[in-house]
XYZ file of C-alpha atoms in Angstrom:
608
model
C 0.000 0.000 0.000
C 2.798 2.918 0.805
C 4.776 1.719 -2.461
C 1.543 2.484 -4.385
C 1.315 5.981 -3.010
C 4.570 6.483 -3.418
C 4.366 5.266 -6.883
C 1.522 8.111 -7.176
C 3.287 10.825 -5.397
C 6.175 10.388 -7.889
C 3.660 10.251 -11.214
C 2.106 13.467 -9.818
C 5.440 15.727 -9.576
C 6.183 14.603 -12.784
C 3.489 16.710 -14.434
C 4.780 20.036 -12.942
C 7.300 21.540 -14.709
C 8.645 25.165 -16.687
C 7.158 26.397 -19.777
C 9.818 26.240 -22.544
C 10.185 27.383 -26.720
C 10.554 23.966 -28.490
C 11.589 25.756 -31.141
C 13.748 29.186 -31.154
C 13.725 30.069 -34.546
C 9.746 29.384 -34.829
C 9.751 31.872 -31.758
C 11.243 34.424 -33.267
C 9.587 34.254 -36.538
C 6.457 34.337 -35.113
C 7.369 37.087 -33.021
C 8.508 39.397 -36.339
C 5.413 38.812 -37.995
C 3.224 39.703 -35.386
C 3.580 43.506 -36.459
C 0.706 43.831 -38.885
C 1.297 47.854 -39.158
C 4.297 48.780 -41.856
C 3.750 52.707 -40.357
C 3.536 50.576 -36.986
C 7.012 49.443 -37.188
C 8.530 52.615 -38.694
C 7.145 54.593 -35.738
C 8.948 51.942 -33.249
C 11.925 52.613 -35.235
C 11.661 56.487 -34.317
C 11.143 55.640 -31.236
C 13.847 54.015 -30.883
C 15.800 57.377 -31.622
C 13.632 58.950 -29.258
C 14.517 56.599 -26.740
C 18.335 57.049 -27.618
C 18.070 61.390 -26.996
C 18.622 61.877 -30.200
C 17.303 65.561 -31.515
C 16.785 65.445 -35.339
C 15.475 61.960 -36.967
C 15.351 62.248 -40.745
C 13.694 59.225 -43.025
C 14.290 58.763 -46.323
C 12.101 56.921 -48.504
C 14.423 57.310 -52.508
C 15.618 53.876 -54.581
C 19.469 52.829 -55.035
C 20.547 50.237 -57.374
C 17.065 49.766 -58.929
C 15.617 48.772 -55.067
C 13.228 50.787 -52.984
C 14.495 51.259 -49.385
C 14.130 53.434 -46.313
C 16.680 54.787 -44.243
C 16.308 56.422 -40.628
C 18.848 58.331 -39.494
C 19.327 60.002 -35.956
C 21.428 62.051 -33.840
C 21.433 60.103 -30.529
C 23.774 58.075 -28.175
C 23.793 55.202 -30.628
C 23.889 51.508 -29.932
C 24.625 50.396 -26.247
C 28.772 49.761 -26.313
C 30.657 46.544 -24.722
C 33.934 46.947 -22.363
C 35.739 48.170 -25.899
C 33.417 51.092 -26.376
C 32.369 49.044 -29.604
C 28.212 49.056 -30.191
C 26.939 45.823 -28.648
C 25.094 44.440 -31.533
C 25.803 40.731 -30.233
C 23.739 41.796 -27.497
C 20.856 43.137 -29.317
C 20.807 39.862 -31.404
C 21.211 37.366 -29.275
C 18.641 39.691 -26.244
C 15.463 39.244 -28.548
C 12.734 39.397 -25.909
C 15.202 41.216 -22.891
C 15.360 44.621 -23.752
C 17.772 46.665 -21.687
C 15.495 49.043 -21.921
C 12.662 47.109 -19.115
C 15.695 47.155 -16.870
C 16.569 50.898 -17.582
C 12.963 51.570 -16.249
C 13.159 49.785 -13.557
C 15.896 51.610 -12.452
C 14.463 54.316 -12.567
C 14.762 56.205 -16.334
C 12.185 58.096 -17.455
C 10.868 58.657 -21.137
C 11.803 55.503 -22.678
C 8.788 53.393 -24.284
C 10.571 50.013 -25.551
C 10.329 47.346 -22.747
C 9.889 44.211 -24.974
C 13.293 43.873 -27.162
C 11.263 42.982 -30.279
C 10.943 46.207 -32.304
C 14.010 45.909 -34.705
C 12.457 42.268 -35.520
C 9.786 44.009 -37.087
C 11.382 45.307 -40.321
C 10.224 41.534 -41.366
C 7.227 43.362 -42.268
C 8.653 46.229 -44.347
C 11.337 44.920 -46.370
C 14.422 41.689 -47.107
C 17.156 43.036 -45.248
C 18.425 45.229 -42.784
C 21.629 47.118 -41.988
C 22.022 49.125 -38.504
C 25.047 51.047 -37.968
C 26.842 53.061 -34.991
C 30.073 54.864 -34.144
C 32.539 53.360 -31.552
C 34.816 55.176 -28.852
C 37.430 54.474 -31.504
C 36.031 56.754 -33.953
C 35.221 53.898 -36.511
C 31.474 52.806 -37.953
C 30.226 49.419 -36.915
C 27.526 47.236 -38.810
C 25.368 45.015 -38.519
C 23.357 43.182 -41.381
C 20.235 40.988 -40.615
C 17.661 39.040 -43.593
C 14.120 38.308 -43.174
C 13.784 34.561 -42.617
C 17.597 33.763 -42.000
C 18.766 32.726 -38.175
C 22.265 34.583 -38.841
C 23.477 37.678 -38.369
C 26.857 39.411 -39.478
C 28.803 42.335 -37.486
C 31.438 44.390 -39.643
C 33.507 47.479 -39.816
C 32.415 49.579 -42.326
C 34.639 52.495 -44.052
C 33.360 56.441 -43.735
C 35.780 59.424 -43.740
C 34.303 60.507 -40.901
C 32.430 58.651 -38.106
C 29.026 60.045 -37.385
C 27.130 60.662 -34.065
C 24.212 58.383 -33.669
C 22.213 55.418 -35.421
C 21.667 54.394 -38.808
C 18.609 52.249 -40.351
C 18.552 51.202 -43.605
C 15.960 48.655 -45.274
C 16.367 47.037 -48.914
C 14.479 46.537 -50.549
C 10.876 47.455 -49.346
C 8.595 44.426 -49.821
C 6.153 44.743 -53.230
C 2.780 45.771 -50.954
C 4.420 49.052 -49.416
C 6.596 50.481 -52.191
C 3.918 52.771 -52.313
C 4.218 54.074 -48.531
C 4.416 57.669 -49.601
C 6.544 60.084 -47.504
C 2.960 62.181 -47.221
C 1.478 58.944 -45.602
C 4.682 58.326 -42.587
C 4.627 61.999 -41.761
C 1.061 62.075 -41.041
C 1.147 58.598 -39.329
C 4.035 59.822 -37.050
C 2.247 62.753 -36.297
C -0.680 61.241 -34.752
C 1.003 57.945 -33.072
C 3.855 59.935 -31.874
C 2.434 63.011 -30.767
C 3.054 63.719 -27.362
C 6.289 61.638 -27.718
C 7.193 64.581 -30.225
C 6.239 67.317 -28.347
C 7.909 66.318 -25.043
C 11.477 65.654 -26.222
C 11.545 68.477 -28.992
C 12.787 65.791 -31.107
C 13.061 67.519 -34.583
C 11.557 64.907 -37.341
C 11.942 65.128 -41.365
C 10.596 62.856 -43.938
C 12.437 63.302 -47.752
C 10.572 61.787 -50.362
C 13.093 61.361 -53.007
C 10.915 59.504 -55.470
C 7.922 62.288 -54.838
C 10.690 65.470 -54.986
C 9.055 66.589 -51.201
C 10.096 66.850 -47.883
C 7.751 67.080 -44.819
C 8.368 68.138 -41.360
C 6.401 65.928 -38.648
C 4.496 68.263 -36.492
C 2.491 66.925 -33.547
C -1.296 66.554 -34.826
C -3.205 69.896 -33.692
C -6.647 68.960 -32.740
C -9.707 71.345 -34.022
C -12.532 72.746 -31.584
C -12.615 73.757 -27.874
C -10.318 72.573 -25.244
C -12.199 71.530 -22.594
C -10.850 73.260 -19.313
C -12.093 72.268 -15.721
C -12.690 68.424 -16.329
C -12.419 66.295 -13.208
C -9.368 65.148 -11.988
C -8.655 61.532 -13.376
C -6.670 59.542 -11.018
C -6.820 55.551 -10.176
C -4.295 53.339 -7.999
C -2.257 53.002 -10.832
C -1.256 56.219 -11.492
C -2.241 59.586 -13.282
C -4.453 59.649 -16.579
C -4.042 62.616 -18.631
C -6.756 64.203 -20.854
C -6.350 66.286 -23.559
C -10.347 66.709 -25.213
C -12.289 69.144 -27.496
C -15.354 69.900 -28.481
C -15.713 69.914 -32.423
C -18.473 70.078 -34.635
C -20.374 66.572 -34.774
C -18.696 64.109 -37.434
C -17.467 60.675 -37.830
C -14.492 61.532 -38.448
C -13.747 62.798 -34.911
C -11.697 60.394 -32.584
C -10.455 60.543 -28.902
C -7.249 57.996 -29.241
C -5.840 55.788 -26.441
C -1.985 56.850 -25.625
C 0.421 55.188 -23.258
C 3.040 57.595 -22.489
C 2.649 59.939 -25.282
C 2.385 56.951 -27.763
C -1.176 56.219 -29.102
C -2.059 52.629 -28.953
C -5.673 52.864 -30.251
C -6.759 55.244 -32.728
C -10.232 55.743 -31.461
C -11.512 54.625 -27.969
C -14.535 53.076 -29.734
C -12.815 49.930 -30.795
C -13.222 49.183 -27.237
C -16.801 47.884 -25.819
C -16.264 49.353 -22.491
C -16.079 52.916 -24.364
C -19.414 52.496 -26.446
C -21.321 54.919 -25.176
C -22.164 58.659 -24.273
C -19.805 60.739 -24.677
C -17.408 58.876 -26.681
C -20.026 57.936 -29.127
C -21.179 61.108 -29.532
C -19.207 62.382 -32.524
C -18.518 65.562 -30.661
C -14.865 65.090 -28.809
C -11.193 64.850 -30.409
C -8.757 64.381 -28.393
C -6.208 61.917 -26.251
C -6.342 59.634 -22.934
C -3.198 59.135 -22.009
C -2.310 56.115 -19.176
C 1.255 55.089 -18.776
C 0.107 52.504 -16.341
C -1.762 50.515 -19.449
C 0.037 46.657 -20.354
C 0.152 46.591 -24.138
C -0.125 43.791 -26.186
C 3.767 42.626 -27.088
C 3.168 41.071 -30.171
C 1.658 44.666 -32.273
C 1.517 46.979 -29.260
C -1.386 48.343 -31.535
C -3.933 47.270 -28.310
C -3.859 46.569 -24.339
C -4.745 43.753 -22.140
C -7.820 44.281 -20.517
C -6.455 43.320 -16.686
C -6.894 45.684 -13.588
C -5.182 48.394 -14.769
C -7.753 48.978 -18.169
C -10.036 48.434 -15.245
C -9.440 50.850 -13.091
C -8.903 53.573 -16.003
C -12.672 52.840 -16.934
C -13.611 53.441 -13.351
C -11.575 56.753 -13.022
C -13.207 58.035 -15.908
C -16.836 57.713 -14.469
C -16.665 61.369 -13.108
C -15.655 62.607 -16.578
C -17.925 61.125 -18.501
C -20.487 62.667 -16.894
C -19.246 66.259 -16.838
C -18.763 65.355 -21.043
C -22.376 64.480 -21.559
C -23.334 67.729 -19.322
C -21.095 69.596 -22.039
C -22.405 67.777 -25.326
C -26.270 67.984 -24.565
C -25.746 71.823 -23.866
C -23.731 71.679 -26.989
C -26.507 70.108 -28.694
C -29.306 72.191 -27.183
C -27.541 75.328 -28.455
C -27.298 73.876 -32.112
C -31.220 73.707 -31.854
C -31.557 76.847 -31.196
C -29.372 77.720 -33.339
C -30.955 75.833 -36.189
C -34.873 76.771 -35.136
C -33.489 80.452 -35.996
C -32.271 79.801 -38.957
C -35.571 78.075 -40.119
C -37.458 80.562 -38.719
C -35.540 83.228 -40.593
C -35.615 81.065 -44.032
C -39.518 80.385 -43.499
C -40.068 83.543 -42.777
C -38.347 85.176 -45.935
C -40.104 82.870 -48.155
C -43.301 84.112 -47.227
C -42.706 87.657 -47.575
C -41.790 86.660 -51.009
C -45.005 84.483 -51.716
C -47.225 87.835 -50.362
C -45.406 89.957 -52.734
C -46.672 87.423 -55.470
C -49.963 87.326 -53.759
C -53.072 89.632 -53.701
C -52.629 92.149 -50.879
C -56.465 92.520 -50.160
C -57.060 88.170 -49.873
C -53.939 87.739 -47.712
C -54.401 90.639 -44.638
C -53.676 88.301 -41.764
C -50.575 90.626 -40.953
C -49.198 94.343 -41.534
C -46.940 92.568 -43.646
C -48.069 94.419 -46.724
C -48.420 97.777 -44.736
C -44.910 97.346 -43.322
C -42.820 96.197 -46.347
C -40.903 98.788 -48.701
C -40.591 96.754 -51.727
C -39.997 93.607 -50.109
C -38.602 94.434 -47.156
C -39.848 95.127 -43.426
C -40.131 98.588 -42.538
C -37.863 100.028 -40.083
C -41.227 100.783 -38.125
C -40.983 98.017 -35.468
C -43.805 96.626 -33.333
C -43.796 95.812 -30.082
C -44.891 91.466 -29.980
C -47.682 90.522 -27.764
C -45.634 87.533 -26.492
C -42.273 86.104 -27.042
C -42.561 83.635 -29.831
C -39.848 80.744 -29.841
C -35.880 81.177 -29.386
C -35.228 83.375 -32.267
C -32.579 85.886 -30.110
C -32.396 89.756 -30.229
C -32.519 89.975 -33.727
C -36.409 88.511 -34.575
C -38.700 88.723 -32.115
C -41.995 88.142 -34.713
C -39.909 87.581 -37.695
C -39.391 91.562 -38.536
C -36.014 92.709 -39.662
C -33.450 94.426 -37.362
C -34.710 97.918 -36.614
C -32.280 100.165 -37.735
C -32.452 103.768 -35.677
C -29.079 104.927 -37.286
C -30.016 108.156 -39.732
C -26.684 106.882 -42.194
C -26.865 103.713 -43.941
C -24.482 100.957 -43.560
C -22.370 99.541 -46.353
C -24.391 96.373 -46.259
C -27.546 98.229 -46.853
C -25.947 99.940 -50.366
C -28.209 97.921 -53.251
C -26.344 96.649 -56.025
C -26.804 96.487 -59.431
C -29.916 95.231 -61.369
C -29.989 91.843 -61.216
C -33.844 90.948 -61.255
C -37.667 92.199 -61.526
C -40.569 90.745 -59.793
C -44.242 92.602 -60.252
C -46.400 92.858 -56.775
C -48.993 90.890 -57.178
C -47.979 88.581 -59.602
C -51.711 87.319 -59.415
C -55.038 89.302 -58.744
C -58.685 89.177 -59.409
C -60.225 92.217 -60.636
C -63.549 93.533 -61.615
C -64.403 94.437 -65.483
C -64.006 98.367 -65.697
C -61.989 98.585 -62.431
C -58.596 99.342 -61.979
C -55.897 97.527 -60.529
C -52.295 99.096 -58.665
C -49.319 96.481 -59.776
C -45.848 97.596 -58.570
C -42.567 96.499 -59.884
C -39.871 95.273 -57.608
C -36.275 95.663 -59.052
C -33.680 93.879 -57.172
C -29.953 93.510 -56.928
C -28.470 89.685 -56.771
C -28.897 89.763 -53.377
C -31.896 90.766 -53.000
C -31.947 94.031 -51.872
C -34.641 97.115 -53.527
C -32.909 98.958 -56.215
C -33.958 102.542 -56.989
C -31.656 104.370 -58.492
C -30.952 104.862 -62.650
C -33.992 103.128 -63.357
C -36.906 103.249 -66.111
C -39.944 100.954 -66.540
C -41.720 100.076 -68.905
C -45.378 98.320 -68.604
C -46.934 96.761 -71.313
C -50.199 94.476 -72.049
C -48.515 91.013 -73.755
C -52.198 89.203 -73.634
C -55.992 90.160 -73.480
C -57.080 94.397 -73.858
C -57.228 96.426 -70.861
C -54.629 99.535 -70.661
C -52.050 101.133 -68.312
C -51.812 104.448 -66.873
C -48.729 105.600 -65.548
C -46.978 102.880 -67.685
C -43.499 104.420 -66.995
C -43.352 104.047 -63.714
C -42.737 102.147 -61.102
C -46.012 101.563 -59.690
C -48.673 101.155 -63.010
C -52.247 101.369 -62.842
C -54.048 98.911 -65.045
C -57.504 99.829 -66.183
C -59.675 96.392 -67.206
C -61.485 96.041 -70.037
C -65.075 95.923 -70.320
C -65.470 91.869 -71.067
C -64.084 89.260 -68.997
C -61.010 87.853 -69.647
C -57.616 86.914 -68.768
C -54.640 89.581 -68.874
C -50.938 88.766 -68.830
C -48.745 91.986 -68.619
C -44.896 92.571 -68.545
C -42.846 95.342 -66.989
C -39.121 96.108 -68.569
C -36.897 97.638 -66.590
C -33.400 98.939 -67.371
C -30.102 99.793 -65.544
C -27.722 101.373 -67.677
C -26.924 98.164 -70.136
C -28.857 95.665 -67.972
C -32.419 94.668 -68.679
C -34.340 92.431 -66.150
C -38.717 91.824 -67.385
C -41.551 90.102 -65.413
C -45.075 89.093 -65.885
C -48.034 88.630 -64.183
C -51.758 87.396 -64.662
C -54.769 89.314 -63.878
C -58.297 87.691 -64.023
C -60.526 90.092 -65.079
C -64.357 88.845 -64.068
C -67.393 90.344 -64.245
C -69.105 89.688 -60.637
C -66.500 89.851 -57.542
C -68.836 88.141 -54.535
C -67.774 88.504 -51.264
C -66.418 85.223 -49.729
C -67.799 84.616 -46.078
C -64.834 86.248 -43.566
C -64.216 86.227 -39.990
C -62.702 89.072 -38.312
C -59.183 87.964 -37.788
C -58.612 90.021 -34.867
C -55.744 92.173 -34.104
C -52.936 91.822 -36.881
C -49.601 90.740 -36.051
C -46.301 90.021 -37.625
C -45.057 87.097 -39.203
C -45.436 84.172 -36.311
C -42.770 82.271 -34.976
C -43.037 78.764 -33.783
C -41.896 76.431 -30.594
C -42.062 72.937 -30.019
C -44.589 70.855 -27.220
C -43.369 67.294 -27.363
C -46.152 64.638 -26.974
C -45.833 61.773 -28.966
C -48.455 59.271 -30.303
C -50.720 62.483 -30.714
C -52.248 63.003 -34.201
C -51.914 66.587 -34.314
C -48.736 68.441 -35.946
C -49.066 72.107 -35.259
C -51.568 74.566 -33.782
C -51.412 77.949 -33.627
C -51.531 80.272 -31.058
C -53.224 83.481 -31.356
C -52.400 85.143 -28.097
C -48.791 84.729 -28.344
C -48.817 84.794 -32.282
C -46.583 81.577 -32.240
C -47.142 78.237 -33.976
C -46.897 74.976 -31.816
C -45.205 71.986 -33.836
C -45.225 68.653 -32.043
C -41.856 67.533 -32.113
C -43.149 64.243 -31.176
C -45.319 63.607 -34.100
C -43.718 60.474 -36.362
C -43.404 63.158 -39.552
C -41.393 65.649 -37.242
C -39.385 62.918 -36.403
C -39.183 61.551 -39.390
C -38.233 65.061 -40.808
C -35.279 65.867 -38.626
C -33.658 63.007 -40.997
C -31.890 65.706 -42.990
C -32.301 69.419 -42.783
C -33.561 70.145 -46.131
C -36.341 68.335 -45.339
C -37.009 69.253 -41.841
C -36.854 72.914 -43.595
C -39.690 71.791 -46.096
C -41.917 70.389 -43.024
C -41.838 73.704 -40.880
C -42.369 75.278 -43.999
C -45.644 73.415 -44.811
C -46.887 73.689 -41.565
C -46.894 77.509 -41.692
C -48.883 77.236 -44.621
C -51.476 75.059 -43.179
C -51.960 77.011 -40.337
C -51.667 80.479 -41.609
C -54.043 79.539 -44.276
C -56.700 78.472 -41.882
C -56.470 81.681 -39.715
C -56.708 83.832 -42.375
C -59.369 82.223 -44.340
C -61.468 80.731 -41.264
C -65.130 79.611 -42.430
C -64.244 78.570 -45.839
C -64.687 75.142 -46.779
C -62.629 72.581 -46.846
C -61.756 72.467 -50.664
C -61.016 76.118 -51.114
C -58.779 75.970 -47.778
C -56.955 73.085 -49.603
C -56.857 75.434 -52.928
C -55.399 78.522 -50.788
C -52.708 76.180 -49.253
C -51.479 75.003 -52.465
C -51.501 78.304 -53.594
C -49.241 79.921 -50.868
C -47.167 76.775 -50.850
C -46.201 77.167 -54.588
C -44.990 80.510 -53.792
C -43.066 80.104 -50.488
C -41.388 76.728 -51.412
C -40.064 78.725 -54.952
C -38.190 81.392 -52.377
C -37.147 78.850 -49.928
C -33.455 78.331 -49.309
C-alpha cells in the first residue's frame, strides 16, 4: 500500500514543470510577424531614436541600385557599447525578448517606451534586409546586417571618412505591398502615433521623399474645436491619466485615441466595448487619454490587455464622462436653437416673397403688406404681444433688425440690377376697375434697387390699358369683357435689362367670400415645439402669443429631422397650413386646400 502511493506521489510531480520554446527560430519568426502595421514598425523605429536622446530623426524613402528602401537616421547616443566602447550588436541579437530598456525603467529612467526587445524584428514586415550602424569610442562605424527569414546575423567594420554621431537604419528593398508608402502617408502617421512623444522631447523629425521630390516636417497633430478646461481630476491606484479633449463640430471623423506615455495605442476609444457609449459615441470630442500605467499587447503593441489596470482607467473616468455628456447635450441644445433660428428666418423670408406674389387685399392676416418697402420690413418696429420661440435679439416676430441709425451701412448699399418681380404677380379684378401692380427691381442679393432706373409696362395678352406705364407703380384699367390679362414690366439699368409678368383675371361679378374678423394683426409668427408623442396633431397655432406649436413628437417631425432640407420643407408646410386656416377661417374645406397650395407654390419657390 505505501509503495503504491509512493508510486503516485512520484507520477504526480512529474506533471509540474517550466514552460519552454521547443523551437527558437519558430519563436522568433512568429514574433517578427506579429507587427501587422508597416507605419507601426517605422514609428517603433523612431522611437527608438527617441529613446536614444537623439534631436533630429530624418527618413528617407528614394531607390538605389534599382531597389526601394528606407533609411532612418538620428542624432542620438547610438547603440549600447561593450567593455571596448564598440556598439553591442551581439547583445541586441542574441537579447530578442530582454530589452535593456525594461531594466533601464526599472531603475528608474524616465521617457523611454521600448520594454519588450522585439521592435528591430519588425522590419520583417517592411522589407528583405536590414543594416544598422553606430560609431565606436574608436572613432570607426560598426555594422550590422540581418535578412528576413535567416537565423544569422553578421557584425562588420564599415569604411566612412568621418564617423558620425548616432544610429543608422537602412531597409532594402521594401517588400512589393508598401513600395507605395508615400513620404505624405509616414509623416502624417508619425504625427498622430507619436504626438506627445514629439512634443515632449523636442525631437526635430523630417521625412524626404526622393521619389515624390518633397520633404515634410512631422508636427504633432493639432486637434480642431474647444479645449475643454475644468474636467475632473482623473486619477486611479495606478497612477495619473491625462486628458487632452475638445469639443468639435459633430462628425465621424472625430476620434479621442488611447496613448500610453505619449504613444497612441488605439486610434479611437470606440474599438473598445467598455467605451461604447455617451460621450465617446457622440461624434462631438477629439482628443487623447493618455495612461502610462496601461500593459500593451507585445506582439503589435497596436492594443492593451484588458487586466486591472484597463479596469481601473474605466472606473476613473466615471466622473468625466459625466461632466462630457453635461457639455455635449448643452452643446446640442444650443445647435437647436441655433438651427430653429435659422428656419425661422428662411420660413419667414419665403413668405414675404409668396405675399409679394400674392393679392394684398385676400392675404391681410398681418401688416406685412403695410410694413414692407418693396420687399422688405419697414424700419417701423412693433412691439410682440408675447415672445414667440428662441429666435434671439434679432427677430422677435420675424421683422427685420430695426435700424435707428439716420446713415446707412455699407451692407444696406443695393447693387446692381440683377432681377424684376411685379407685386402681385396674381389678382382678381372687376371688369371696368382698376388695378395698382408695382414692380420690384432687385440687386443679386436681394436688396430694392432705386436708383438709374426706367420701366416700362406693357399688355402682352388680353385688352385692358395702363396708366402711368413708366413708372414704377402702373395702374391697369380692365377692359369691359371678362377675360384673362398677362402683362410685362421692362426695366433697365444702364446696359442691364431684367422683365416680369403677371396674370390678372378680369371677371365680371367679384362676390364677397364669407370672412371672420381675424382680430388684431400681427407680424409674421414664430413657432416652438410641445413634445407629446403618439398624438395626431402636428401644429396649432396660437393666437395670443402669435406663435405656432409643432409637435416635435409627431412620427413626420421625427421623421423630418432626418436631414435638414427636409425638416426645412416640413416647418415650412406647416406655416402654410396654419396660416391659411387663420386667415381664411369659415371657408370650406376644398377652397382651404386650394389657398394652401396656392401659398405653398410661392413660399417653397423662395425657400433656401
Amino acid at each position: 500500500m505505501a509503495k503504491a502511493k509512493t508510486t503516485r506521489r512520484k507520477k504526480k510531480k512529474k506533471m509540474t514543470g517550466k514552460l519552454r520554446i521547443g523551437d527558437d527560430w519558430n519563436a522568433i519568426t512568429i514574433i517578427a510577424l506579429s507587427q501587422t502595421n508597416p507605419l507601426k514598425a517605422v514609428a517603433e523605429f523612431v522611437e527608438n531614436s527617441i529613446d536614444a536622446q537623439a534631436h533630429n530623426v530624418t527618413i528617407v524613402r528614394g531607390r538605389e541600385g534599382g531597389q526601394p528602401y528606407l533609411r532612418i537616421a538620428d542624432d542620438g547616443d547610438g547603440i549600447m557599447r561593450d567593455d571596448q566602447g564598440v556598439p553591442d550588436f551581439k547583445f541586441v541579437a542574441t537579447h530578442i525578448c530582454d530589452s535593456i530598456k525594461k531594466r533601464l525603467k526599472a531603475e528608474g529612467a524616465e521617457g523611454i517606451q521600448g520594454e519588450f526587445g522585439i521592435g528591430l524584428m519588425s522590419f520583417w514586415i517592411v522589407g528583405e534586409e536590414l543594416s544598422i550602424s553606430s560609431a565606436g569610442v574608436d572613432g570607426k562605424m560598426y555594422e550590422m546586417r540581418m535578412a528576413k527569414g535567416n537565423p544569422s546575423y553578421r557584425v562588420l567594420q564599415r569604411r566612412t571618412l568621418f564617423p558620425e554621431r548616432g544610429t543608422e537604419l537602412k531597409i532594402k528593398p521594401l517588400l512589393p505591398g508598401i513600395r507605395q508608402l508615400s513620404g505624405e502617408k509616414i509623416q502624417w502617421f508619425l504625427a498622430s502615433e507619436l504626438r506627445d512623444r514629439i512634443r515632449n522631447s523636442g525631437v526635430q523629425i523630417r521625412v524626404i521623399d526622393r521619389q515624390a521630390r518633397k520633404e515634410y516636417k512631422v508636427e504633432p497633430r493639432q486637434f480642431t474645436g474647444r479645449l475643454l478646461h475644468q474636467l475632473p481630476e482623473a486619477k486611479c491606484g495606478h497612477g495619473d491619466i491625462y486628458l487632452e479633449l475638445y469639443l468639435a463640430e459633430p462628425e465621424t471623423g472625430n476620434r479621442v485615441g488611447l496613448y500610453r506615455a505619449g504613444t497612441r495605442i488605439l486610434e479611437n476609444v470606440l474599438d473598445f466595448e467598455a467605451f461604447q457609449h455617451t460621450p465617446w459615441n457622440t461624434g462631438y470630442l477629439q482628443g487623447i487619454v493618455d495612461a502610462p500605467f496601461l500593459h500593451l499587447t507585445p506582439g503589435t503593441r497596436s492594443a492593451i490587455i484588458c487586466d486591472d489596470t484597463f479596469v481601473d482607467l474605466c472606473r476613473s473616468l466615471e466622473p468625466v464622462e459625466e461632466v462630457l455628456s453635461g457639455i455635449i447635450a448643452a452643446q446640442k441644445k444650443a445647435e437647436e436653437e441655433q438651427a430653429s433660428k435659422r428656419i425661422l428666418r428662411s420660413v419667414q423670408r419665403a413668405l414675404r416673397e409668396a405675399l409679394l406674389n400674392l393679392p394684398a387685399e385676400e392675404y391681410d392676416w398681418f401688416d406685412i403688406h403695410a410694413d414692407m418697402q418693396g420687399g422688405r420690413v419697414s424700419k417701423k418696429r412693433k412691439k410682440p404681444s408675447a415672445p414667440a420661440l428662441l429666435i434671439g435679439k434679432e427677430e422677435a416676430l420675424g421683422s427685420e433688425q430695426a435700424d435707428d441709425e439716420p446713415q446707412k451701412k455699407f451692407f444696406d448699399y443695393a447693387g446692381p440690377l440683377h432681377s424684376v418681380r411685379i407685386s402681385p404677380a396674381s389678382c382678381v379684378v372687376s371688369v371696368g376697375k382698376s388695378k395698382s401692380l408695382r414692380a420690384l427691381p432687385r440687386d443679386r442679393s436681394h436688396r430694392l434697387v432705386e436708383k438709374d432706373l426706367t420701366f416700362l409696362w406693357r399688355i402682352l395678352e388680353g385688352g385692358g390699358r395702363f396708366e402711368n406705364g413708366e413708372g414704377e407703380i402702373a395702374a391697369f384699367m380692365a377692359a369691359s369683357d371678362p377675360e384673362l390679362c398677362r402683362v410685362g414690366v421692362t426695366v433697365r439699368q444702364k446696359d442691364i435689362v431684367c422683365t416680369a409678368e403677371a396674370i390678372i383675371t378680369v371677371t365680371d361679378t367679384l362676390i364677397p367670400e364669407p370672412r371672420q374678423p381675424a382680430g388684431p394683426r400681427q407680424g409674421l409668427p414664430g413657432y416652438t415645439f410641445k413634445y407629446e408623442p403618439g398624438k395626431l396633431w402636428r401644429s396649432q397655432y396660437s393666437e395670443e402669443q402669435n406663435v405656432i406649436v409643432i409637435n416635435s413628437g409627431h412620427r413626420d417631425f421625427v421623421f423630418s429631422s432626418r436631414k435638414k432640407a427636409l425638416k426645412l420643407r416640413y416647418i415650412c408646410r406647416l406655416f402654410a397650413k396654419e396660416l391659411v386656416f387663420k386667415n381664411f377661417r369659415g371657408y370650406p374645406p376644398d377652397q382651404l386646400l386650394e389657398r394652401m397650395i396656392e401659398l405653398l407654390l410661392y413660399t417653397e419657390e423662395n425657400l433656401k
